[in-house]
mmCIF file of C-alpha atoms in Angstrom:
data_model
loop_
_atom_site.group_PDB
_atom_site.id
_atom_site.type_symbol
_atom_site.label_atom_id
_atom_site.label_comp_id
_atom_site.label_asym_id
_atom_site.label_seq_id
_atom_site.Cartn_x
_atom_site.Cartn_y
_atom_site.Cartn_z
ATOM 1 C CA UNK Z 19 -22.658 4.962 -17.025
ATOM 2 C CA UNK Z 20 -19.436 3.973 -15.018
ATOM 3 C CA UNK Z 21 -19.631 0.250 -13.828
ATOM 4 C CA UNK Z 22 -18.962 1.320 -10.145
ATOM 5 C CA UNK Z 23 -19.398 4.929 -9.287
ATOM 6 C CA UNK Z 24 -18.636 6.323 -6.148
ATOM 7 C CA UNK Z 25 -18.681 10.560 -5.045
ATOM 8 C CA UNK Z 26 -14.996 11.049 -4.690
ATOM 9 C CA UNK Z 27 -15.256 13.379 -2.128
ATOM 10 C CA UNK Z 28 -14.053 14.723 0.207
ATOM 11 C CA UNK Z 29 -15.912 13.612 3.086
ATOM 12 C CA UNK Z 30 -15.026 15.603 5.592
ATOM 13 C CA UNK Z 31 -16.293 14.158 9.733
ATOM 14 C CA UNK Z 32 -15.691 14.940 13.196
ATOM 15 C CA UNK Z 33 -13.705 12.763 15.114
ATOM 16 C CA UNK Z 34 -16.233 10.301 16.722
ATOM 17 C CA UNK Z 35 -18.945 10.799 14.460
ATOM 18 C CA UNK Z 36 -19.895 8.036 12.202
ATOM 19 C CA UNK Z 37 -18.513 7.997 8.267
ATOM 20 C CA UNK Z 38 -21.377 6.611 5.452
ATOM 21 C CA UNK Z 39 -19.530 5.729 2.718
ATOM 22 C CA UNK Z 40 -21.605 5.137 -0.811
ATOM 23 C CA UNK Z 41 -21.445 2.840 -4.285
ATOM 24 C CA UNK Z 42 -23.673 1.884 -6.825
ATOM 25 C CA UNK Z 43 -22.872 -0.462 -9.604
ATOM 26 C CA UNK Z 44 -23.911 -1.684 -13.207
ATOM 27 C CA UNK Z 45 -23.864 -5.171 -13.528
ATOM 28 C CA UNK Z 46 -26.945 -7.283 -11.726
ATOM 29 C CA UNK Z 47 -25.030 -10.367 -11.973
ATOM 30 C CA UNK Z 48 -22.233 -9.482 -9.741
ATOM 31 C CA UNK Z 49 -21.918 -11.422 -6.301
ATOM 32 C CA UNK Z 50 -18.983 -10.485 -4.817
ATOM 33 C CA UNK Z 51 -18.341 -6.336 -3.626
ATOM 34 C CA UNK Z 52 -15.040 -5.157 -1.243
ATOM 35 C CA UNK Z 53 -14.104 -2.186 0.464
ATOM 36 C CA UNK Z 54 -10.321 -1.347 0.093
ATOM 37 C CA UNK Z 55 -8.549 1.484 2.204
ATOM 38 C CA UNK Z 56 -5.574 2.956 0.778
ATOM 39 C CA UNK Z 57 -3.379 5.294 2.170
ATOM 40 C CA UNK Z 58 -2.061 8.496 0.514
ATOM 41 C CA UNK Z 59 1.196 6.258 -1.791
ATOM 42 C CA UNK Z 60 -0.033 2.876 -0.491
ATOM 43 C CA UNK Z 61 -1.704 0.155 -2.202
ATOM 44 C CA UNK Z 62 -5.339 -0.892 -1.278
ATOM 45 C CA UNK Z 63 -5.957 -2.911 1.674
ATOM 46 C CA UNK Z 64 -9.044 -4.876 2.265
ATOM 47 C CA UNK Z 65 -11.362 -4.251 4.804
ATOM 48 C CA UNK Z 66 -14.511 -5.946 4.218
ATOM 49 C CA UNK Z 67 -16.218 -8.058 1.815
ATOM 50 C CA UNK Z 68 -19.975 -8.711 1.547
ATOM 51 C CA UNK Z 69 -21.752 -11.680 -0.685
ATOM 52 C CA UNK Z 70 -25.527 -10.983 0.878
ATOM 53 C CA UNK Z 71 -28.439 -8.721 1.109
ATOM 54 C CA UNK Z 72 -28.218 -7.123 4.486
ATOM 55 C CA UNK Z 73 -25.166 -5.832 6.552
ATOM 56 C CA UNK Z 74 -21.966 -7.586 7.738
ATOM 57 C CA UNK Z 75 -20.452 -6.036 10.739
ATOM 58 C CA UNK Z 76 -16.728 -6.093 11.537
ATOM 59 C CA UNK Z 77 -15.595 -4.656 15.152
ATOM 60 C CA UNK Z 78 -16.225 -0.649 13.744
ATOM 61 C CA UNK Z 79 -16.528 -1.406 10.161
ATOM 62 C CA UNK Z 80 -20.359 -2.519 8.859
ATOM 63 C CA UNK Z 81 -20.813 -3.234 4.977
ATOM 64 C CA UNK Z 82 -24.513 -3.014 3.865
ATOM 65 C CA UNK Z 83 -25.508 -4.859 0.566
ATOM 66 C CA UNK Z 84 -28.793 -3.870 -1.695
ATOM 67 C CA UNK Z 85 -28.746 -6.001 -4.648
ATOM 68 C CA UNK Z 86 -32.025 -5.169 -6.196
ATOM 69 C CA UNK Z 87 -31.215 -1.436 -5.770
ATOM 70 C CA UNK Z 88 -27.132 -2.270 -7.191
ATOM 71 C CA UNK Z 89 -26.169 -0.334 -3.770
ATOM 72 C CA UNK Z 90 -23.247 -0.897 -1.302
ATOM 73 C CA UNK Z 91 -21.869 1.016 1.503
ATOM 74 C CA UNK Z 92 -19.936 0.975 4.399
ATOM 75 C CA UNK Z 93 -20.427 2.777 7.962
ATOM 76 C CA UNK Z 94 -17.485 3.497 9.649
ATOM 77 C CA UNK Z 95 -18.079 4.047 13.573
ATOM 78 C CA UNK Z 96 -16.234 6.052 15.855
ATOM 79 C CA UNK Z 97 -14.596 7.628 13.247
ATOM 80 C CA UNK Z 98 -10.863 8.229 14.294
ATOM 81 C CA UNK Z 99 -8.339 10.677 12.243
ATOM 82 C CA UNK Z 100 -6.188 7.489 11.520
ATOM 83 C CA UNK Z 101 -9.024 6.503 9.198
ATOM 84 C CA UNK Z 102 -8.049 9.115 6.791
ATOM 85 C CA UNK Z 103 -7.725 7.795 3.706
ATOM 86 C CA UNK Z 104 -9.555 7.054 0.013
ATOM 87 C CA UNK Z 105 -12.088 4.097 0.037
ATOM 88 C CA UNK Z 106 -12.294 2.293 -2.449
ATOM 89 C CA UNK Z 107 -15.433 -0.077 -3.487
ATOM 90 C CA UNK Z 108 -14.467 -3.089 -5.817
ATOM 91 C CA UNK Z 109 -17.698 -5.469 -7.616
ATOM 92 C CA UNK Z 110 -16.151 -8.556 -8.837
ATOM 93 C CA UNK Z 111 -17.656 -9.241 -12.301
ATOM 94 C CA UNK Z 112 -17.705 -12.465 -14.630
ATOM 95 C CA UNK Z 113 -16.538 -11.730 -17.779
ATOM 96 C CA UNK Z 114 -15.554 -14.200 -20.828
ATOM 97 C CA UNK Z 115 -15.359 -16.796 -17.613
ATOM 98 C CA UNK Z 116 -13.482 -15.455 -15.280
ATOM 99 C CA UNK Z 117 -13.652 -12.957 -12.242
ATOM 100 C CA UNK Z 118 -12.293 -9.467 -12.528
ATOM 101 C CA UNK Z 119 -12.175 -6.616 -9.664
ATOM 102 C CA UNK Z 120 -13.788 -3.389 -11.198
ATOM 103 C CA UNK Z 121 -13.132 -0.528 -8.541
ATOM 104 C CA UNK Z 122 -14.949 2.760 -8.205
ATOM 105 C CA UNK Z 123 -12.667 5.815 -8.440
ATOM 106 C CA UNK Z 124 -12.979 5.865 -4.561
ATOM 107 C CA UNK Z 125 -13.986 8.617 -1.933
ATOM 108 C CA UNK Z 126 -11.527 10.950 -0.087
ATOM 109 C CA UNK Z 127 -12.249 10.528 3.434
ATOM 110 C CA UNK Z 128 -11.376 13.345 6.476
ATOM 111 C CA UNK Z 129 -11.542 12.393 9.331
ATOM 112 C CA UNK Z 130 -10.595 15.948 11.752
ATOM 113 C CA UNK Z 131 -9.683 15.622 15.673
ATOM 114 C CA UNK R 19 0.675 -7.192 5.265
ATOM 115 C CA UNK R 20 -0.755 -9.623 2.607
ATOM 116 C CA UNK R 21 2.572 -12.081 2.199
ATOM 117 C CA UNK R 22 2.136 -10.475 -1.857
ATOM 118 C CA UNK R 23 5.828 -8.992 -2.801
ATOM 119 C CA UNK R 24 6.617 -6.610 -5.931
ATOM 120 C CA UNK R 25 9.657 -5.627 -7.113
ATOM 121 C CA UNK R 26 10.764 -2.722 -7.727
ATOM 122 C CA UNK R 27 9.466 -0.717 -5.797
ATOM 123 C CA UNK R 28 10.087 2.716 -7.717
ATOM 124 C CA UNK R 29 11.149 3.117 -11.736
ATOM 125 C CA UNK R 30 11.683 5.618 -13.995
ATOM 126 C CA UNK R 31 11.878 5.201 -17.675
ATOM 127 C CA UNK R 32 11.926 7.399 -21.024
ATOM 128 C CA UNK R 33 9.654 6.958 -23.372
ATOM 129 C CA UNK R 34 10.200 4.049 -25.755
ATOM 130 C CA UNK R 35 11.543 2.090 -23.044
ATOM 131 C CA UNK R 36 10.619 -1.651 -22.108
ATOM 132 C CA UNK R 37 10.106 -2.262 -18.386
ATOM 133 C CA UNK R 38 9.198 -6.171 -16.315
ATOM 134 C CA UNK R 39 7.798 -5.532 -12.941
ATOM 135 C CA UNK R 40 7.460 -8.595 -10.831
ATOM 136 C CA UNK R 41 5.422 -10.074 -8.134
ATOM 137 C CA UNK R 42 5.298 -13.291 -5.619
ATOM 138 C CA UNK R 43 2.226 -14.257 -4.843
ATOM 139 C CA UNK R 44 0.700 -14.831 -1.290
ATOM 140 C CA UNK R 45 1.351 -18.582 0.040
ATOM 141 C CA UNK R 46 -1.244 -20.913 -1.272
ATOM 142 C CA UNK R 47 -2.591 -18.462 -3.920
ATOM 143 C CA UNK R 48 -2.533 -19.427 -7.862
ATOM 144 C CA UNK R 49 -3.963 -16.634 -9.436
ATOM 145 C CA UNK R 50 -2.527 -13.252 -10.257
ATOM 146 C CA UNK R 51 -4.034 -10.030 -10.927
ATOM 147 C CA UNK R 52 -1.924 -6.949 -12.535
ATOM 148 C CA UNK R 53 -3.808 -3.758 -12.527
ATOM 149 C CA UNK R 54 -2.749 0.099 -13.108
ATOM 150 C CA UNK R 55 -3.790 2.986 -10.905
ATOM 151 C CA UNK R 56 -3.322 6.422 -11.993
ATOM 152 C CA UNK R 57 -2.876 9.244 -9.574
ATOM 153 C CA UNK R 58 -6.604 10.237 -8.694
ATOM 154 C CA UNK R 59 -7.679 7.158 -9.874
ATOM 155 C CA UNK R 60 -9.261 3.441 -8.990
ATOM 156 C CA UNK R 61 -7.360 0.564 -10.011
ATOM 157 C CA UNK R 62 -7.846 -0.586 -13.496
ATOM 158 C CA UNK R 63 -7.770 -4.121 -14.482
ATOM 159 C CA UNK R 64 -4.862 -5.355 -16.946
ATOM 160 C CA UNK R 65 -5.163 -8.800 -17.034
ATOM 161 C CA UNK R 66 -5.126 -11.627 -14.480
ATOM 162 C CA UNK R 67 -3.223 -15.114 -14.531
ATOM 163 C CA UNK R 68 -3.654 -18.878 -13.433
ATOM 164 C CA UNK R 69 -1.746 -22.123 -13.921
ATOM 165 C CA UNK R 70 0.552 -20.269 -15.800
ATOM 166 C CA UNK R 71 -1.789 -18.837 -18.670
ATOM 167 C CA UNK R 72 -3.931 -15.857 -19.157
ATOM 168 C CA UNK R 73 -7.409 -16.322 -17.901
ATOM 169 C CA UNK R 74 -8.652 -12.739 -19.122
ATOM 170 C CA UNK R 75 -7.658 -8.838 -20.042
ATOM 171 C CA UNK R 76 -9.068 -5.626 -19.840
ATOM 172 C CA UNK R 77 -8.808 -2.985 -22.051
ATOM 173 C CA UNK R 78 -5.155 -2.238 -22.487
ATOM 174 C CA UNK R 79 -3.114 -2.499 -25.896
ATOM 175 C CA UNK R 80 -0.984 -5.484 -26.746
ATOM 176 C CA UNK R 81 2.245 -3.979 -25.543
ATOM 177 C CA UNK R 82 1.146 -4.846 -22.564
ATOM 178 C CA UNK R 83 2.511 -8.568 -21.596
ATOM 179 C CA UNK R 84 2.378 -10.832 -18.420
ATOM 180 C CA UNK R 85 4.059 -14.467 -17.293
ATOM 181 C CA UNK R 86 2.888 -17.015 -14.718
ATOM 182 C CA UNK R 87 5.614 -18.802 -13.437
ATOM 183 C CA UNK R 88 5.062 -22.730 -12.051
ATOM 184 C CA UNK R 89 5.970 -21.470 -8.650
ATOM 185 C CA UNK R 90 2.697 -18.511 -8.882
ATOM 186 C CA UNK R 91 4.967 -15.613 -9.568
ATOM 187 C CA UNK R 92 4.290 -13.491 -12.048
ATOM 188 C CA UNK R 93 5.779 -10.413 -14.228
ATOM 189 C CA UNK R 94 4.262 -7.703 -16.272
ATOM 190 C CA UNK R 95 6.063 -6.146 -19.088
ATOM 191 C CA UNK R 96 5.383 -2.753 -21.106
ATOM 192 C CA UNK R 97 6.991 -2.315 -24.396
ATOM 193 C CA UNK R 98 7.400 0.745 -26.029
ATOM 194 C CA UNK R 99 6.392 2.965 -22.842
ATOM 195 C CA UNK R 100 4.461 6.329 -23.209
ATOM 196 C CA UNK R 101 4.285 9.217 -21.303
ATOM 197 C CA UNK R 102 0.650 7.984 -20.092
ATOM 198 C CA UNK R 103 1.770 4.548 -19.009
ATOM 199 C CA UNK R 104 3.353 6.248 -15.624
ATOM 200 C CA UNK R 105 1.313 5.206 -12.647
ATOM 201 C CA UNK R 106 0.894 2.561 -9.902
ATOM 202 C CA UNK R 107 1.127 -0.817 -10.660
ATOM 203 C CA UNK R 108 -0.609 -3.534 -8.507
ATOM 204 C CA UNK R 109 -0.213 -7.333 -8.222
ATOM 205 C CA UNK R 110 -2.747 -8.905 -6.526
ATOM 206 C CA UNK R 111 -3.339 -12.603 -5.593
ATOM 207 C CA UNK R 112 -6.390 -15.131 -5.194
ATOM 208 C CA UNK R 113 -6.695 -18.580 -4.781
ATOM 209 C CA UNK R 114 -9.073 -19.538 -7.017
ATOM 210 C CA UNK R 115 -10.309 -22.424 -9.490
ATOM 211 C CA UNK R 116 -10.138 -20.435 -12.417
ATOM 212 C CA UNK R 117 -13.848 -20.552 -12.918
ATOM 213 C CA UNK R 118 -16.228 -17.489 -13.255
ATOM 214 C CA UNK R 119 -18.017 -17.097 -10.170
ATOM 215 C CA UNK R 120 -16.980 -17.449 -6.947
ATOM 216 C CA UNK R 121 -16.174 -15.351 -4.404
ATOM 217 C CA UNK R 122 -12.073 -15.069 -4.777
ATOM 218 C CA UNK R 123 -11.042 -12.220 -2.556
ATOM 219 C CA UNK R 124 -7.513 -10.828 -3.869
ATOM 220 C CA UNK R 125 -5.110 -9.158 -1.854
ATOM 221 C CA UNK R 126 -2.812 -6.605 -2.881
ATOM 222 C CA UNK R 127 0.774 -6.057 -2.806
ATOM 223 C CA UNK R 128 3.121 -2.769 -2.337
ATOM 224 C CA UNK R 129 3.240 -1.609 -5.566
ATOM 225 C CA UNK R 130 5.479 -0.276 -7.928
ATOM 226 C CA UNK R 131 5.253 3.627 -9.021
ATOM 227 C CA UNK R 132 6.646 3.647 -12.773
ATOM 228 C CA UNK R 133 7.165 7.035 -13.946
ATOM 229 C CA UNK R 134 7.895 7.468 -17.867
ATOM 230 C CA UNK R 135 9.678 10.242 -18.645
#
């Protein structure tokens, strides 16, 4: 079992229509979880981070945490074609004292006018 | 853009090679993270460095080398470079205590593509 697995896609969604975005990970102890975007030759850039149960909401961006079921996603509303890109889901783990980013593979997202 | 800098920004090597990348932290971080991303890939961790030492590794062979410098910059260096070592290199910066737990958020810079001929 992968320590963060995501469907790579693609996800393919009408312009407008709202983007669910999936991850499931290993490791119960973990606190921390991101969502990166990177562009096709770009590095990742963060969009969210989420420490809690529940959902953090960020102007059309909400995170949703489910620790007891290892589960994280992110909703992207109003889905434009600028948001086009691979998403990436990062857990930060403890190991041998010290934090490390573990990142899914990351899902292909479409976004078409 | 995160204020995280990495130099160059494109290489290409032949096999056998050495190569240093380098990268300059974001202002008021201490903590460096190097990781490679293959095409089609996620990021994998390399290692990660604070106050000047390293603080932990993933799974990547010896050959495989970093520096903290007093000022937060850091460099990674490949010896002996293989055909399989071409990809996307990322520095990435936290502030942090150094301590497991936490929440340290890291920020990524540009990157820089090595290809190994």
């Amino acid at each position: 079992q992968k320590e963060v697995e995501q469907n790579s896609g693609p996800l393919s969604v009408p312009e407008g229509a709202i983007a669910s975005l999936n991850c499931t990970y290993s490791d119960r102890g973990s606190q921390s979880f991101f969502w990166y975007r990177q562009y096709s030759g770009k590095s990742p850039e963060l969009i969210m981070s989420i420490y809690s149960n529940g959902d953090k909401e960020d102007g059309r961006f909400t995170a949703q945490l489910n620790k007891a079921s290892q589960y994280v996603s992110l909703l992207i509303r109003d889905s434009q074609p600028s948001d086009s890109a691979t998403y990436l889901c990062a857990v930060n783990m403890i190991s041998g004292g010290y934090n490390k980013l573990i990142f899914g593979a990351g899902t292909r997202l479409a976004v078409h006018p | 853009e995160t204020g995280v800098t990495q130099s160059p920004t494109h290489l290409i090597k032949t096999r056998g090679q050495q190569v240093t990348l380098r990268c300059s932290s974001q202002s008021g971080h201490n903590t460096v993270s190097w990781y490679q991303q293959a095409l089609g890939q996620g990021p994998q961790f390399i290692f990660q460095y604070y106050r000047e030492e390293e603080n932990g590794r993933g799974n990547f062979p010896p050959r495989f080398s970093g520096l903290q410098f007093p000022n937060y910059s850091s460099e990674l260096n490949v010896n002996a470079l293989e055909l399989d070592d071409s990809a996307l290199y990322l520095c990435a910066s936290s502030s942090t205590s150094g301590r497991a737990g936490g929440t340290d958020t890291q920020y990524f810079g540009p990157g820089t593509r090595l290809t190994v001929l």
